Short mmCIF file of C-alpha atoms in Angstrom, two decimals:
data_model
loop_
_atom_site.label_atom_id
_atom_site.label_comp_id
_atom_site.label_asym_id
_atom_site.label_seq_id
_atom_site.Cartn_x
_atom_site.Cartn_y
_atom_site.Cartn_z
CA MET A 1 0.00 0.00 0.00
CA ALA A 2 1.14 3.52 -0.72
CA ASP A 3 1.80 5.76 2.24
CA ASP A 4 2.20 9.53 2.23
CA SER A 5 5.34 9.03 4.35
CA THR A 6 6.95 5.67 3.69
CA MET A 7 10.67 6.29 4.25
CA GLY A 8 12.47 6.56 7.54
CA GLU A 9 15.49 8.39 8.88
CA ASN A 10 17.74 5.39 8.15
CA ASP A 11 16.98 5.43 4.41
CA MET A 12 19.82 7.42 2.87
CA ILE A 13 19.06 8.92 -0.54
CA GLY A 14 22.27 9.72 -2.38
CA SER A 15 20.85 10.68 -5.77
CA TYR A 16 17.63 12.20 -7.06
CA THR A 17 16.12 12.87 -10.48
CA ALA A 18 13.04 15.06 -10.99
CA ILE A 19 10.86 14.62 -14.06
CA GLY A 20 7.81 16.62 -15.09
CA ASP A 21 6.67 19.95 -16.52
CA SER A 22 6.86 23.62 -15.47
CA PHE A 23 5.84 22.84 -11.90
CA THR A 24 8.91 20.63 -11.40
CA GLU A 25 11.16 22.84 -13.53
CA GLY A 26 10.43 25.57 -10.99
CA VAL A 27 8.65 28.22 -13.07
CA GLY A 28 7.60 31.08 -10.80
CA ASP A 29 10.64 30.74 -8.53
CA PRO A 30 13.45 32.66 -10.29
CA ALA A 31 17.06 32.70 -9.12
CA PRO A 32 19.17 35.90 -9.36
CA ASP A 33 20.77 34.58 -12.56
CA GLY A 34 17.37 34.24 -14.25
CA ARG A 35 17.12 30.46 -14.05
CA PHE A 36 14.33 28.83 -12.10
CA VAL A 37 14.81 27.12 -8.74
CA GLY A 38 11.56 25.44 -7.68
CA TRP A 39 10.44 22.86 -5.18
CA ALA A 40 12.47 19.98 -6.65
CA ASP A 41 15.75 21.91 -6.38
CA ARG A 42 14.81 22.89 -2.85
CA LEU A 43 13.99 19.27 -1.99
CA ALA A 44 17.39 18.22 -3.36
CA VAL A 45 19.09 20.59 -0.91
CA LEU A 46 17.10 19.13 2.01
CA LEU A 47 18.09 15.62 0.93
CA ALA A 48 21.74 16.57 0.49
CA ASP A 49 21.86 18.02 4.00
CA ARG A 50 21.13 14.56 5.41
CA LEU A 51 24.16 12.88 3.87
CA PRO A 52 27.47 12.52 5.74
CA ASP A 53 30.12 15.05 4.76
CA ASP A 54 32.14 12.38 2.96
CA ARG A 55 29.34 11.62 0.48
CA ASP A 56 28.32 13.72 -2.52
CA PHE A 57 24.63 14.12 -3.22
CA ARG A 58 23.86 14.02 -6.95
CA TYR A 59 20.84 15.64 -8.54
CA ALA A 60 19.29 15.94 -12.02
CA ASN A 61 16.20 17.88 -13.07
CA LEU A 62 14.82 16.82 -16.46
CA ALA A 63 11.54 18.75 -16.25
CA VAL A 64 10.58 21.14 -19.06
CA ARG A 65 7.69 23.59 -19.03
CA GLY A 66 4.68 22.85 -21.20
CA ARG A 67 5.37 19.14 -21.56
CA LEU A 68 2.42 16.77 -21.94
CA LEU A 69 2.45 13.34 -20.34
CA ASP A 70 3.44 11.46 -23.51
CA GLN A 71 6.31 13.88 -24.11
CA ILE A 72 7.56 13.39 -20.55
CA VAL A 73 7.35 9.62 -20.96
CA ALA A 74 9.20 9.71 -24.28
CA GLU A 75 11.88 12.26 -23.36
CA GLN A 76 12.43 12.08 -19.62
CA VAL A 77 11.52 8.60 -18.37
CA PRO A 78 14.21 6.81 -20.44
CA ARG A 79 16.81 9.32 -19.25
CA ALA A 80 15.74 8.87 -15.63
CA LYS A 81 16.10 5.10 -16.01
CA GLU A 82 19.53 5.58 -17.57
CA LEU A 83 20.65 7.79 -14.67
CA ALA A 84 19.31 5.19 -12.17
CA PRO A 85 19.06 7.46 -9.10
CA ASP A 86 17.90 6.35 -5.68
CA LEU A 87 14.82 8.57 -5.99
CA VAL A 88 12.60 9.89 -8.79
CA THR A 89 9.74 12.33 -8.40
CA PHE A 90 7.19 11.97 -11.18
CA CYS A 91 4.66 14.75 -11.70
CA ALA A 92 2.87 14.64 -15.06
CA GLY A 93 -0.55 14.83 -16.63
CA GLY A 94 -1.57 18.30 -15.46
CA ASN A 95 -1.11 19.91 -18.87
CA ASP A 96 -3.16 17.08 -20.40
CA ILE A 97 -5.99 17.45 -17.89
CA ILE A 98 -6.48 21.18 -18.50
CA ARG A 99 -6.81 20.67 -22.27
CA PRO A 100 -10.41 20.77 -23.57
CA GLY A 101 -11.89 17.34 -24.13
CA SER A 102 -9.19 15.45 -22.23
CA ASP A 103 -10.24 12.28 -20.39
CA PRO A 104 -8.67 11.83 -16.92
CA ASP A 105 -9.25 8.07 -17.12
CA ASP A 106 -7.22 7.84 -20.33
CA VAL A 107 -4.46 10.10 -18.96
CA ALA A 108 -4.29 7.94 -15.84
CA GLU A 109 -3.89 4.74 -17.87
CA ARG A 110 -0.87 6.22 -19.65
CA PHE A 111 0.47 7.56 -16.36
CA GLU A 112 0.26 4.08 -14.82
CA ARG A 113 2.27 2.53 -17.64
CA ALA A 114 5.02 5.07 -17.00
CA VAL A 115 4.96 4.42 -13.25
CA ALA A 116 5.32 0.68 -13.89
CA GLU A 117 8.30 1.37 -16.16
CA LEU A 118 9.98 3.60 -13.59
CA LYS A 119 9.34 1.24 -10.67
CA ALA A 120 11.00 -1.60 -12.57
CA ALA A 121 14.23 0.44 -12.64
CA ILE A 122 14.15 2.88 -9.69
CA GLY A 123 13.92 2.05 -5.99
CA THR A 124 11.67 4.93 -4.89
CA VAL A 125 9.25 6.76 -7.19
CA VAL A 126 7.22 9.58 -5.63
CA VAL A 127 4.04 10.50 -7.51
CA THR A 128 2.22 13.80 -7.20
CA THR A 129 -1.45 14.75 -7.19
CA GLY A 130 -2.84 17.95 -8.67
CA PHE A 131 -3.74 21.08 -6.72
CA ASP A 132 -7.25 21.97 -5.62
CA THR A 133 -8.17 24.69 -8.13
CA ARG A 134 -11.37 25.94 -6.53
CA GLY A 135 -9.85 29.41 -6.06
CA VAL A 136 -8.21 29.68 -9.49
CA PRO A 137 -10.11 31.54 -12.24
CA VAL A 138 -10.83 29.39 -15.32
CA LEU A 139 -9.24 26.29 -13.75
CA ARG A 140 -11.87 26.05 -11.04
CA ARG A 141 -14.20 24.60 -13.66
CA LEU A 142 -11.76 21.71 -14.09
CA ARG A 143 -11.81 20.82 -10.40
CA GLY A 144 -13.86 17.66 -10.97
CA LYS A 145 -11.49 16.38 -13.66
CA ILE A 146 -8.48 17.07 -11.46
CA ALA A 147 -10.11 15.28 -8.51
CA THR A 148 -10.84 12.27 -10.72
CA TYR A 149 -7.24 12.16 -11.91
CA ASN A 150 -6.00 12.49 -8.34
CA GLY A 151 -8.07 9.46 -7.37
CA HIS A 152 -6.41 7.47 -10.12
CA VAL A 153 -2.94 8.66 -9.05
CA ARG A 154 -3.55 7.48 -5.49
CA ALA A 155 -4.83 4.11 -6.69
CA ILE A 156 -1.77 3.71 -8.92
CA ALA A 157 0.47 4.61 -5.99
CA ASP A 158 -1.22 1.89 -3.94
CA ARG A 159 -0.63 -0.69 -6.63
CA TYR A 160 3.06 0.13 -7.06
CA GLY A 161 4.02 1.15 -3.53
CA CYS A 162 4.80 4.78 -4.35
CA PRO A 163 4.91 7.58 -1.77
CA VAL A 164 2.38 10.31 -2.63
CA LEU A 165 3.06 14.04 -2.60
CA ASP A 166 -0.55 15.12 -2.12
CA LEU A 167 -0.84 18.73 -3.25
CA TRP A 168 -4.64 18.75 -3.04
CA SER A 169 -4.45 18.47 0.76
CA LEU A 170 -1.76 21.17 1.15
CA ARG A 171 -4.19 23.88 2.19
CA THR A 172 -1.63 26.66 2.58
CA VAL A 173 -1.02 26.79 -1.19
CA GLN A 174 -4.63 27.87 -1.65
CA ASP A 175 -3.54 31.32 -0.45
CA ARG A 176 -2.93 33.69 -3.38
CA ARG A 177 0.53 34.50 -1.99
CA ALA A 178 1.56 30.93 -2.82
CA TRP A 179 1.10 31.68 -6.52
CA ASP A 180 2.96 33.68 -9.13
CA ALA A 181 1.29 36.62 -10.85
CA ASP A 182 0.22 34.31 -13.71
CA ARG A 183 -1.90 32.25 -11.23
CA LEU A 184 -0.72 29.05 -12.96
CA HIS A 185 2.66 28.60 -11.27
CA LEU A 186 3.77 28.74 -7.66
CA SER A 187 5.60 31.68 -6.12
CA PRO A 188 8.96 31.12 -4.36
CA GLU A 189 7.14 30.68 -1.05
CA GLY A 190 4.70 28.27 -2.66
CA HIS A 191 7.57 26.19 -4.07
CA THR A 192 9.21 26.22 -0.64
CA ARG A 193 6.10 24.84 1.03
CA VAL A 194 5.80 22.06 -1.53
CA ALA A 195 9.46 21.14 -1.01
CA LEU A 196 8.88 20.93 2.73
CA ARG A 197 5.85 18.70 2.24
CA ALA A 198 7.80 16.48 -0.17
CA ALA A 199 10.54 16.12 2.42
CA GLN A 200 7.95 15.13 5.02
CA VAL A 201 6.61 12.48 2.65
CA LEU A 202 10.13 11.05 2.50
CA GLY A 203 10.37 10.94 6.28
CA LEU A 204 12.73 13.89 6.75
CA ASP A 205 12.69 16.31 9.63
CA VAL A 206 12.00 19.69 8.06
CA PRO A 207 13.14 23.16 9.19
CA ALA A 208 9.65 24.68 8.88
CA ASP A 209 6.03 23.59 8.75
CA PRO A 210 4.55 23.68 5.22
CA ASP A 211 1.11 24.06 6.81
CA GLN A 212 2.08 27.13 8.82
CA PRO A 213 -0.70 29.71 8.37
CA TRP A 214 0.02 32.85 6.39
CA PRO A 215 -0.10 36.23 8.13
CA PRO A 216 -3.52 37.87 7.74
CA LEU A 217 -4.09 40.12 4.74
CA PRO A 218 -6.19 43.28 4.73
CA PRO A 219 -9.57 42.71 3.06
CA ARG A 220 -9.89 43.59 -0.62
CA GLY A 221 -12.89 45.31 -2.10
CA THR A 222 -14.89 43.99 -5.05
CA LEU A 223 -13.52 46.65 -7.42
CA GLU A 224 -9.93 45.82 -6.48
CA VAL A 225 -10.50 42.12 -7.08
CA ARG A 226 -12.17 42.82 -10.41
CA ARG A 227 -9.35 45.12 -11.51
CA ASP A 228 -6.77 42.46 -10.64
CA ASP A 229 -8.74 39.84 -12.58
CA VAL A 230 -8.92 42.06 -15.68
CA GLN A 231 -5.19 42.79 -15.55
CA TRP A 232 -4.41 39.08 -15.08
CA ALA A 233 -6.61 38.14 -18.05
CA ARG A 234 -4.90 40.72 -20.27
CA GLU A 235 -1.33 39.84 -19.27
CA TYR A 236 -1.54 36.09 -18.84
CA LEU A 237 -4.82 34.43 -19.81
CA VAL A 238 -5.15 35.86 -23.33
CA PRO A 239 -1.53 34.99 -24.32
CA TRP A 240 -1.99 31.50 -22.84
CA ILE A 241 -5.15 30.92 -24.88
CA GLY A 242 -3.37 32.27 -27.95
CA ARG A 243 -0.58 29.73 -27.59
CA ARG A 244 -3.15 26.93 -27.26
CA LEU A 245 -4.91 28.05 -30.44
CA ARG A 246 -1.62 28.24 -32.36
CA GLY A 247 -0.49 24.86 -31.07
CA GLU A 248 2.51 26.43 -29.37
CA SER A 249 4.07 25.55 -26.03
CA SER A 250 6.05 27.69 -23.61
CA GLY A 251 8.67 24.94 -23.67
CA ASP A 252 9.12 24.62 -27.44
CA ARG A 253 12.69 25.95 -27.32
CA VAL A 254 13.53 24.94 -23.75
CA SER A 255 15.74 22.04 -22.67
CA ALA A 256 16.23 20.43 -19.28
CA LYS A 257 18.12 22.72 -16.91
CA ARG A 258 20.08 19.90 -15.21
CA PRO A 259 20.16 16.83 -17.50
CA ASP A 260 22.94 14.97 -15.66
CA LEU A 261 23.31 13.66 -12.12
CA LEU A 262 25.75 16.22 -10.76
CA PRO A 263 26.87 16.98 -7.20
CA LEU A 264 25.10 19.90 -5.59
#
């Protein structure tokens, strides 16, 4: 049976490969040099801190923004198997689910085949559910599809003994401060909270509580909310829809930021 926290303090992870899309690449969490950090990079640091000083922790991040499940399976899963790390985190299917007409049952079947392939080669494979989108404009209408897919992900995790990074239950990321201005990607603080939850799933002691409540915000009036929604639609929603209509992806000319298992 899958367990949200199946590893103990005696399980040393010496290498980690992250596969997925923009969420795992770290979009929304920029470093000073312009590259993205993200929850997976932050998790790698937490894992590296557990190793003795005489051991190098090695980390690869194969995730690329905009990737659909089949692209991740074709491009990243074989590379992850080749690298053969102690740990893989596998987050995929979200870009498929938000596409019009997509079937979460079909996406889940393809996801399961990839999990089976990874589990045959990698000791620990962490799978990830989708966020609860009830507070996200446009995406709130897809909440039922996302919940259905999440149910499949948990069932697949049970069948293959995978720890589950359950983002739906991480209530603190439902605060708007956990999200970037585009409302589709996490902010640096949002990525940090996901990294902390992922570490908890792996049985690590964490330096902060991912469920720690946010400081209270002053109330916003209806006009302010409406003005923010209009600005968001103009700057982010319309270009996003335009790319969908043109068959373009934000990751068309992007490659993996860390394609090799390298010491941190």
